[in-house]
Each structure stands twice: as C-alpha cells, then as structure tokens.
CSV table of C-alpha atoms in Angstrom, one decimal:
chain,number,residue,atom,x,y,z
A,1,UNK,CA,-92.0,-17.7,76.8
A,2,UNK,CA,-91.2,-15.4,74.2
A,3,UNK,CA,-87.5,-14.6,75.2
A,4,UNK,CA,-86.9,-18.5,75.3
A,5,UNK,CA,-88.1,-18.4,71.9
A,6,UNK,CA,-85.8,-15.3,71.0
A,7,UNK,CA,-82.7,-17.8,72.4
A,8,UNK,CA,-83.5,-20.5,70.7
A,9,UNK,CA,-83.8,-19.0,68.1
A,10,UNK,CA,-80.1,-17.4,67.9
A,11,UNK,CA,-78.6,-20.7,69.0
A,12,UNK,CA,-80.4,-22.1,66.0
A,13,UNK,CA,-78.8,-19.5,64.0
A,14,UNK,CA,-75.3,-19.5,65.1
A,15,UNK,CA,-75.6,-23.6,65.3
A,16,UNK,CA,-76.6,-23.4,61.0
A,17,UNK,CA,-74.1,-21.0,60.5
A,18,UNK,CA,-71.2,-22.8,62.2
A,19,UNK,CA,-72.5,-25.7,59.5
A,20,UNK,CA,-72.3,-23.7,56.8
A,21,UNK,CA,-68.8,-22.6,57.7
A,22,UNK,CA,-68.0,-26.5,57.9
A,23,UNK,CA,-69.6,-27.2,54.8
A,24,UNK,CA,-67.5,-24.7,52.8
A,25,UNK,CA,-64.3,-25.4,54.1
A,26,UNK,CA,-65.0,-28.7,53.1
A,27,UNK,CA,-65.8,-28.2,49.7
A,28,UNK,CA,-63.1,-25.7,49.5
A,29,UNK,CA,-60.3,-28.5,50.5
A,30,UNK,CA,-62.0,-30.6,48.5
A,31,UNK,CA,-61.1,-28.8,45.3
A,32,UNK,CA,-57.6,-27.9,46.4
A,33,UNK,CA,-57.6,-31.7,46.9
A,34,UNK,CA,-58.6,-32.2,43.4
A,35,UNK,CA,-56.5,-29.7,41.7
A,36,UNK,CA,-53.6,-31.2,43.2
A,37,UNK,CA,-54.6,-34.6,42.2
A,38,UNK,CA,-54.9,-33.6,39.0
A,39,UNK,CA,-51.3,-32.4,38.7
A,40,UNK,CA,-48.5,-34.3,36.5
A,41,UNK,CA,-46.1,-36.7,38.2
A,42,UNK,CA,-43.1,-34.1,37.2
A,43,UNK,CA,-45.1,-31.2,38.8
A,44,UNK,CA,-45.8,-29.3,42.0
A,45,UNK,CA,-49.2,-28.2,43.6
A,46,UNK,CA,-48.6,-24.4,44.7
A,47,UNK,CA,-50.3,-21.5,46.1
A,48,UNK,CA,-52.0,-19.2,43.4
A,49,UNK,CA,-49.8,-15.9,43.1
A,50,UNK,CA,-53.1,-14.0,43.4
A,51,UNK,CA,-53.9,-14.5,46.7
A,52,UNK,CA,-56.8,-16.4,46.4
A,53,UNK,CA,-55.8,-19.3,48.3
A,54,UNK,CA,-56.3,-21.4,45.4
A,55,UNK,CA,-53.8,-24.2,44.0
A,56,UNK,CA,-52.0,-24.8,41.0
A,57,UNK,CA,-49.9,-27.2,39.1
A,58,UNK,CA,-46.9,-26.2,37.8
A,59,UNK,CA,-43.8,-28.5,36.5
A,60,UNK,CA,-41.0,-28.9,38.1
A,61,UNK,CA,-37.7,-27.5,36.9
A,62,UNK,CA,-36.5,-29.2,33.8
A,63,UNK,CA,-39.4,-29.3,32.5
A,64,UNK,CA,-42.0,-27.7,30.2
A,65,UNK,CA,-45.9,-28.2,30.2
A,66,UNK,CA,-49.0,-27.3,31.4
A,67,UNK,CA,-48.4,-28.6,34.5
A,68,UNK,CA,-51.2,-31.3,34.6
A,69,UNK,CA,-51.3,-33.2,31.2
A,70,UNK,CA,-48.1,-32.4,29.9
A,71,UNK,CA,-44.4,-31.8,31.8
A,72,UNK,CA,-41.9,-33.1,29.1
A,73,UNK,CA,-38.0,-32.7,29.5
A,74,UNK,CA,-36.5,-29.4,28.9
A,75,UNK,CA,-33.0,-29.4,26.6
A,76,UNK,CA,-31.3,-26.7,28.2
A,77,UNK,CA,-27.9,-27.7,25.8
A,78,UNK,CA,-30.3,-26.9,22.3
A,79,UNK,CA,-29.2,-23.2,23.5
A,80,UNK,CA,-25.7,-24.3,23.4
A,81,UNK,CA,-23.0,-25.4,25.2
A,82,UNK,CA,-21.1,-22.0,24.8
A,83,UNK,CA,-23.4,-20.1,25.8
A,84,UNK,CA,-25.2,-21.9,29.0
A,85,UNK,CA,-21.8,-23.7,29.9
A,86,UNK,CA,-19.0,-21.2,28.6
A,87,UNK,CA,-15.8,-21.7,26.8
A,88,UNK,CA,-14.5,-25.0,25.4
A,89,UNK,CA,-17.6,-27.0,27.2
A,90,UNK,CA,-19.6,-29.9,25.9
A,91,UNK,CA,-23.4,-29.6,27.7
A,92,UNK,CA,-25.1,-32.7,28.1
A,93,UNK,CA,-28.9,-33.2,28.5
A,94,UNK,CA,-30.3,-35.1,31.0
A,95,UNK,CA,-34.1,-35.8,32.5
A,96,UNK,CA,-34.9,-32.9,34.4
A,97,UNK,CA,-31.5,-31.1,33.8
A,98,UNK,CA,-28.0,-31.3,32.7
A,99,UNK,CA,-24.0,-31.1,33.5
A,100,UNK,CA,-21.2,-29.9,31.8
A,101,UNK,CA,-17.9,-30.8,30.5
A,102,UNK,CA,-14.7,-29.4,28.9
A,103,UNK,CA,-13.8,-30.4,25.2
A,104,UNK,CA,-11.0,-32.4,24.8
A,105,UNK,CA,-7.5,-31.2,25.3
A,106,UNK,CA,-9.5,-29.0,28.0
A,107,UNK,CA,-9.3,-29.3,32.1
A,108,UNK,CA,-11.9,-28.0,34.4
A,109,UNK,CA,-10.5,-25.6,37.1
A,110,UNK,CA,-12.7,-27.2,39.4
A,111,UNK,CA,-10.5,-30.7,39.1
A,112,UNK,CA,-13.8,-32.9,38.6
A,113,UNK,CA,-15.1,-34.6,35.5
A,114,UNK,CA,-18.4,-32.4,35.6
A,115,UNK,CA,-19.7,-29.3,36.9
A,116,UNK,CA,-23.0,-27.1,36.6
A,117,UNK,CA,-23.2,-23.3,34.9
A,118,UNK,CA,-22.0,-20.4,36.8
A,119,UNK,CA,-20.0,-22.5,39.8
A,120,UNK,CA,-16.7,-20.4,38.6
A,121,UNK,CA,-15.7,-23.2,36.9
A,122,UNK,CA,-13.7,-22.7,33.4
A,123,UNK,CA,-12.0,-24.8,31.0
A,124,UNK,CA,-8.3,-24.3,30.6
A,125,UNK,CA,-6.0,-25.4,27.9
A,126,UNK,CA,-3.9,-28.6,28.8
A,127,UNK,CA,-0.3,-28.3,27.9
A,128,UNK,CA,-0.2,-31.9,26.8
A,129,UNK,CA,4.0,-31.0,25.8
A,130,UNK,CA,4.6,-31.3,29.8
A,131,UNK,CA,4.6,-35.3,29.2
A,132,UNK,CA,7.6,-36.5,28.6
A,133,UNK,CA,8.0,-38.2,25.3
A,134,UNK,CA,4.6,-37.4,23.8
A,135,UNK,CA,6.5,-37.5,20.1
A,136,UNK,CA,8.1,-40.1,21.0
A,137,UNK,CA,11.7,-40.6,20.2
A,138,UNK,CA,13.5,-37.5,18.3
A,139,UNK,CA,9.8,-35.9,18.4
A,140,UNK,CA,10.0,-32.4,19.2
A,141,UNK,CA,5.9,-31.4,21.0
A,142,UNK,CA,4.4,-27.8,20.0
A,143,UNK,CA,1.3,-26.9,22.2
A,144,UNK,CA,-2.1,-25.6,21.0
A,145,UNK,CA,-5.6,-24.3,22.2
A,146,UNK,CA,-6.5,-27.0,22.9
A,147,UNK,CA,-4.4,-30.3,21.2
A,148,UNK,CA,-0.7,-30.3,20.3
A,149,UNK,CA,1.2,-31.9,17.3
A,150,UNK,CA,4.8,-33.3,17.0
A,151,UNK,CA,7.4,-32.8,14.6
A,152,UNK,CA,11.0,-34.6,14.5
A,153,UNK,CA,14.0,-33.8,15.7
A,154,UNK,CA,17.3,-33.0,13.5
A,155,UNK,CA,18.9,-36.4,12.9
A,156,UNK,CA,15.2,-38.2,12.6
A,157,UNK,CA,13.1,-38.5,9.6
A,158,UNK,CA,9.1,-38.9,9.9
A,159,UNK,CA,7.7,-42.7,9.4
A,160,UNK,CA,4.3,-43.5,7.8
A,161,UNK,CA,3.1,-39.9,7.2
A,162,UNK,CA,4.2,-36.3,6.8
A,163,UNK,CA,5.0,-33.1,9.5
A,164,UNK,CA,3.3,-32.0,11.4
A,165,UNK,CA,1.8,-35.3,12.9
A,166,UNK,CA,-0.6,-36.3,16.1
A,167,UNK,CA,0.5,-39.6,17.5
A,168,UNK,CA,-2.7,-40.1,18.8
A,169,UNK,CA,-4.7,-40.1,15.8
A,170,UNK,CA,-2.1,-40.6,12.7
A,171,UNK,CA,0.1,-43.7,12.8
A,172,UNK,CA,3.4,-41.3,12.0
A,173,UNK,CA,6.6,-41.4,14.3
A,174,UNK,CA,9.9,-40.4,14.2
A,175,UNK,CA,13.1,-42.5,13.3
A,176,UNK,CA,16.7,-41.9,14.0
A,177,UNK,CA,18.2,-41.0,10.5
A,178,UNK,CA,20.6,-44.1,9.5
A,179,UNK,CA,22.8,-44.6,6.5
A,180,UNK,CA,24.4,-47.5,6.8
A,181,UNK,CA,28.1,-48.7,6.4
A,182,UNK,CA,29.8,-45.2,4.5
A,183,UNK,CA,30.7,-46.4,0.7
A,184,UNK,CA,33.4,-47.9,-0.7
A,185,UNK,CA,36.1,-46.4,-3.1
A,186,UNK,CA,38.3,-47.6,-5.3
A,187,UNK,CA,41.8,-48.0,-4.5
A,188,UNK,CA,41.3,-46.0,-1.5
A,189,UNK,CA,40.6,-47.0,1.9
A,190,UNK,CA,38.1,-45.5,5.2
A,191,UNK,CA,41.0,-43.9,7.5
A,192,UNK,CA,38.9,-43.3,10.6
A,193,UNK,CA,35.8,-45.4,12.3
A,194,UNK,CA,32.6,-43.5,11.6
A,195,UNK,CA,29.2,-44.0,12.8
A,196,UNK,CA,25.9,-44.5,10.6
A,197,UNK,CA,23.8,-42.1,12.2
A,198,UNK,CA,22.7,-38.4,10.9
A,199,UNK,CA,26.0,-36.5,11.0
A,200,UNK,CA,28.1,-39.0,10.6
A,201,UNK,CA,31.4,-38.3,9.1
A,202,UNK,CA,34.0,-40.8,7.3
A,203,UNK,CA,37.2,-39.6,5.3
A,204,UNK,CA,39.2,-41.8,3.3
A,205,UNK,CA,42.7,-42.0,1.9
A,206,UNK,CA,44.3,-43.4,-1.0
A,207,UNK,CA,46.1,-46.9,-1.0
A,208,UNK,CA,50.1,-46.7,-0.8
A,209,UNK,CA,51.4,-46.2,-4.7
A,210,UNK,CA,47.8,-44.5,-5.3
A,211,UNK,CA,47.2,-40.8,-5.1
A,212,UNK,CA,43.9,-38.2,-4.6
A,213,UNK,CA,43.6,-36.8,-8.6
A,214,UNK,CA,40.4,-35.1,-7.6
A,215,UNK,CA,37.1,-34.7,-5.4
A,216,UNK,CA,36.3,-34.5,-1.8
A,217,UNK,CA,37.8,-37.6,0.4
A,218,UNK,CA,35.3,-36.8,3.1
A,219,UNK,CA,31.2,-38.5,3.3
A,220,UNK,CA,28.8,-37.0,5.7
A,221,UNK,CA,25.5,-38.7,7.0
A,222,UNK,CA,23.0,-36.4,5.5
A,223,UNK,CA,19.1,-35.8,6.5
A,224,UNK,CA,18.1,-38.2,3.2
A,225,UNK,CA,19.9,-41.0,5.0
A,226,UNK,CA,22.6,-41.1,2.4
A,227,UNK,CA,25.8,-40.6,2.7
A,228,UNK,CA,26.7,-37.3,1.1
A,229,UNK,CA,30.0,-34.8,-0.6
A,230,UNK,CA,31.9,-37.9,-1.0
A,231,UNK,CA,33.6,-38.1,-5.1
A,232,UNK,CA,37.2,-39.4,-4.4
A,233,UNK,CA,39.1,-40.4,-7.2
A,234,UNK,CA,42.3,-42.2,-6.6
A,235,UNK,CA,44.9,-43.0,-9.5
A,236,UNK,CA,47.7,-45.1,-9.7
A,237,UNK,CA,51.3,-43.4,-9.7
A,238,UNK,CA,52.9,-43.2,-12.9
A,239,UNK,CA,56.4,-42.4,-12.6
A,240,UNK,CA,56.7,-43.3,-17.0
A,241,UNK,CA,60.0,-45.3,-18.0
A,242,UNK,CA,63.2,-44.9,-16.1
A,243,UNK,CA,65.8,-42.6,-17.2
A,244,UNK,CA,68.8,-44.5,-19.1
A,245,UNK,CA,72.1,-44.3,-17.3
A,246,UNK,CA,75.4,-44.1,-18.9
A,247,UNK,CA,77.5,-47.2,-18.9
A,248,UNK,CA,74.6,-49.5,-17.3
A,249,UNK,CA,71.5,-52.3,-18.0
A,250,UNK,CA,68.3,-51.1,-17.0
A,251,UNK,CA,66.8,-54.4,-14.8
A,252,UNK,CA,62.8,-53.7,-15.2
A,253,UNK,CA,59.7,-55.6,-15.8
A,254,UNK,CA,58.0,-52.8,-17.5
A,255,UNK,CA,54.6,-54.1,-15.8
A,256,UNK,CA,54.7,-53.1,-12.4
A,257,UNK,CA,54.6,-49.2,-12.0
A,258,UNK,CA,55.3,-48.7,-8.6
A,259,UNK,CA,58.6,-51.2,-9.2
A,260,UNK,CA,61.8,-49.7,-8.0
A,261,UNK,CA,64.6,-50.3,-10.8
A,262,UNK,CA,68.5,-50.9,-10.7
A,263,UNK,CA,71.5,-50.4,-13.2
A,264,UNK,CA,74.2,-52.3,-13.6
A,265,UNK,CA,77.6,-51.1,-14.6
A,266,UNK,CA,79.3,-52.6,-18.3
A,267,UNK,CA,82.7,-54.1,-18.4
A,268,UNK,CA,84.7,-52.5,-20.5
C-alpha cells in the first residue's frame, strides 16, 4: 500500500511539473508575441544579442527610431553627395534609402541613369565637342570639367551676346561676317568680281583719261564687316594747252581735256 502511494505520488509530481513547463513556455511566447506586436510597421522583431532568447524591435534600414513608437526616414544625402556618392554626383533621398546620379555634363561608367554607393561606378566628364555642330555654324567648341562653351570662327562675328558663349543657356550664335557690295569710287571702276564675305578682296582701276594720284586701289572684307584699306583717288588727265606750231591754226574747244587737237598749215 505504501509503495503504490510512493508511485503515485511521483507520477503526480512529474505530471505538475510537465504543467509547469507548459505553463512557462506559454507565457514566455506570449511575451515574445507581444514584444513583436508592439514593433513599428518599418521595423523588425529580432533575437536579443545577449542570448537570452528574448525579442526586440529594431527599424529597418533607412530608418531611425526606437524601433516601436518611432522609425522615421533616414537622409543619407544630408551627409552629402560627395562624400556618400563620390565625384560629380547628385544623391537623392528616398523613403527607406536613396540612389545616385551624375551632375550635368557628367556620364555614369555604369551606362544607366542611377546607381547606388560603392558599385564601381564613377562619373566621367562628357566631351560634349564630339557633336558635330554644337556652336553651330563658324562655332569653334572648347571642352570643360564638366560643360563646354563656343566661340566663333575667323570670318564669323558673335550675334546677341559676347565670347565665350553656351548655346544652351545664352541666346548668342555665330554669323558669317558679310559686307555687302565693295564701295564705289569716283571716276574709277571695280576691275575684278569680288565676294562679300570675310576676306573678300576687290581692286579697282581708274576710268580711261583718268589716272591713280594716290591711295590704295585695293578693299578687303575685314572682321568689322566693313570693307577696309581702300582710299583711291583718281584725277582727270591734264595735258594744259597745246603747244603752238609754226605756220598753223590750233582747232580746239578748250573744254574737253582729253580732246586730241590738229593744226592746219597757212597759205602764204
């Protein structure tokens, strides 16, 4: 009677022992449950680093906070953009993270849009003077870190601003020097067919009974868009009164100075 006593006994025991067990592990998931209910919606339930087997809430990455109130967006780019994106870069923030760009006048050496710190990318300069008629006509292109900037051509004058210019952002542009018909002079006349453009050259003669007193007979189309070095003077010849001739009648109308005059012998 006694051992069956002594048995039950130790069943009883091991039987509210085993229910103990239960109970704790239930009231130990229970609070791991409620610690990671507790946790924000941008934040993880993790093991303790302790060892303890208990949970905590930590946000996610992106973001700053206690981990259960609080996980607000984290600006990586307020660190900036040189420095967590490297050289020439624009960073951008976004909710939980952030990309990277390159500046203008910059190409990534990955060949996409965006890319993310420390992927090897880099931002090289773009040599925008490989495109063909950036300047535009007589625009000569001069590359920089970075942006480029055009300056005209000999024979072109800027338009609408000064050198050097951007003909993205300014409204300046180069125009093919032009001076026009070459002038006029008097009692002379243009001996050769000259152009109008910068370089131009037109030389000029004096009319038949006319002849070069002084100056220079030749004009050049010069960088101001004038015609330049031209300062021919042409007079008429003046040959004075005939000489008298012995024994003869000088026929003459003492007007016309280029007039070729004849004697006539006397009857004596």
């Amino acid at each position: 009677m006694e051992q069956m006593s002594w048995k039950m006994f130790i069943v009883t025991k091991a039987f509210l022992l085993y229910l103990t067990s239960c109970v704790f592990k239930v009231r130990v998931a229970g609070k791991l449950a409620d610690v990671c209910a507790t946790c924000h919606v941008n934040a993880t339930c993790d093991d303790k680093m302790d060892g303890s087997g208990g949970k905590v809430c930590n946000c996610m990455y992106g973001f700053l906070g206690n981990g259960i109130t609080q996980c607000q967006d984290k600006d990586e780019c307020q660190i900036g953009a040189g420095k967590i994106c490297g050289d020439h870069t624009v960073c951008h923030n976004t909710y939980g993270s952030f990309y990277c760009t390159c500046l203008s006048g910059y190409s990534p050496s990955n060949n996409l849009v965006i890319f993310i710190p420390n992927d090897g990318t880099q931002c090289n300069d773009i040599d925008e003077c490989k495109v063909q008629g950036i300047c535009g006509e007589g625009g000569w292109c001069t590359n920089m870190q970075g942006d480029f900037n055009c300056r005209c051509q000999v024979g072109y004058k800027v338009q609408n601003g000064s050198q050097p210019f951007h003909p993205h952002h300014d409204k300046a542009f180069c125009k093919a020097i032009n001076c026009g018909q070459p002038p006029s002079v008097t009692y002379a006349v243009q001996l050769s067919e000259a152009g109008t453009r910068y370089g131009s050259v037109a030389k000029f003669g004096c009319l038949e009974g006319f002849f070069q007193k002084h100056g220079n007979n030749t004009a050049v189309c010069g960088e101001k868009g004038v015609w330049e070095g031209l300062n021919l003077v042409c007079e008429e010849i003046d040959c004075g009164e005939p000489p008298a001739l012995l024994h003869s009648v000088m026929i003459w109308n003492k007007l016309t100075k280029t007039w070729s005059g004849s004697g006539s012998g006397e009857r004596g």
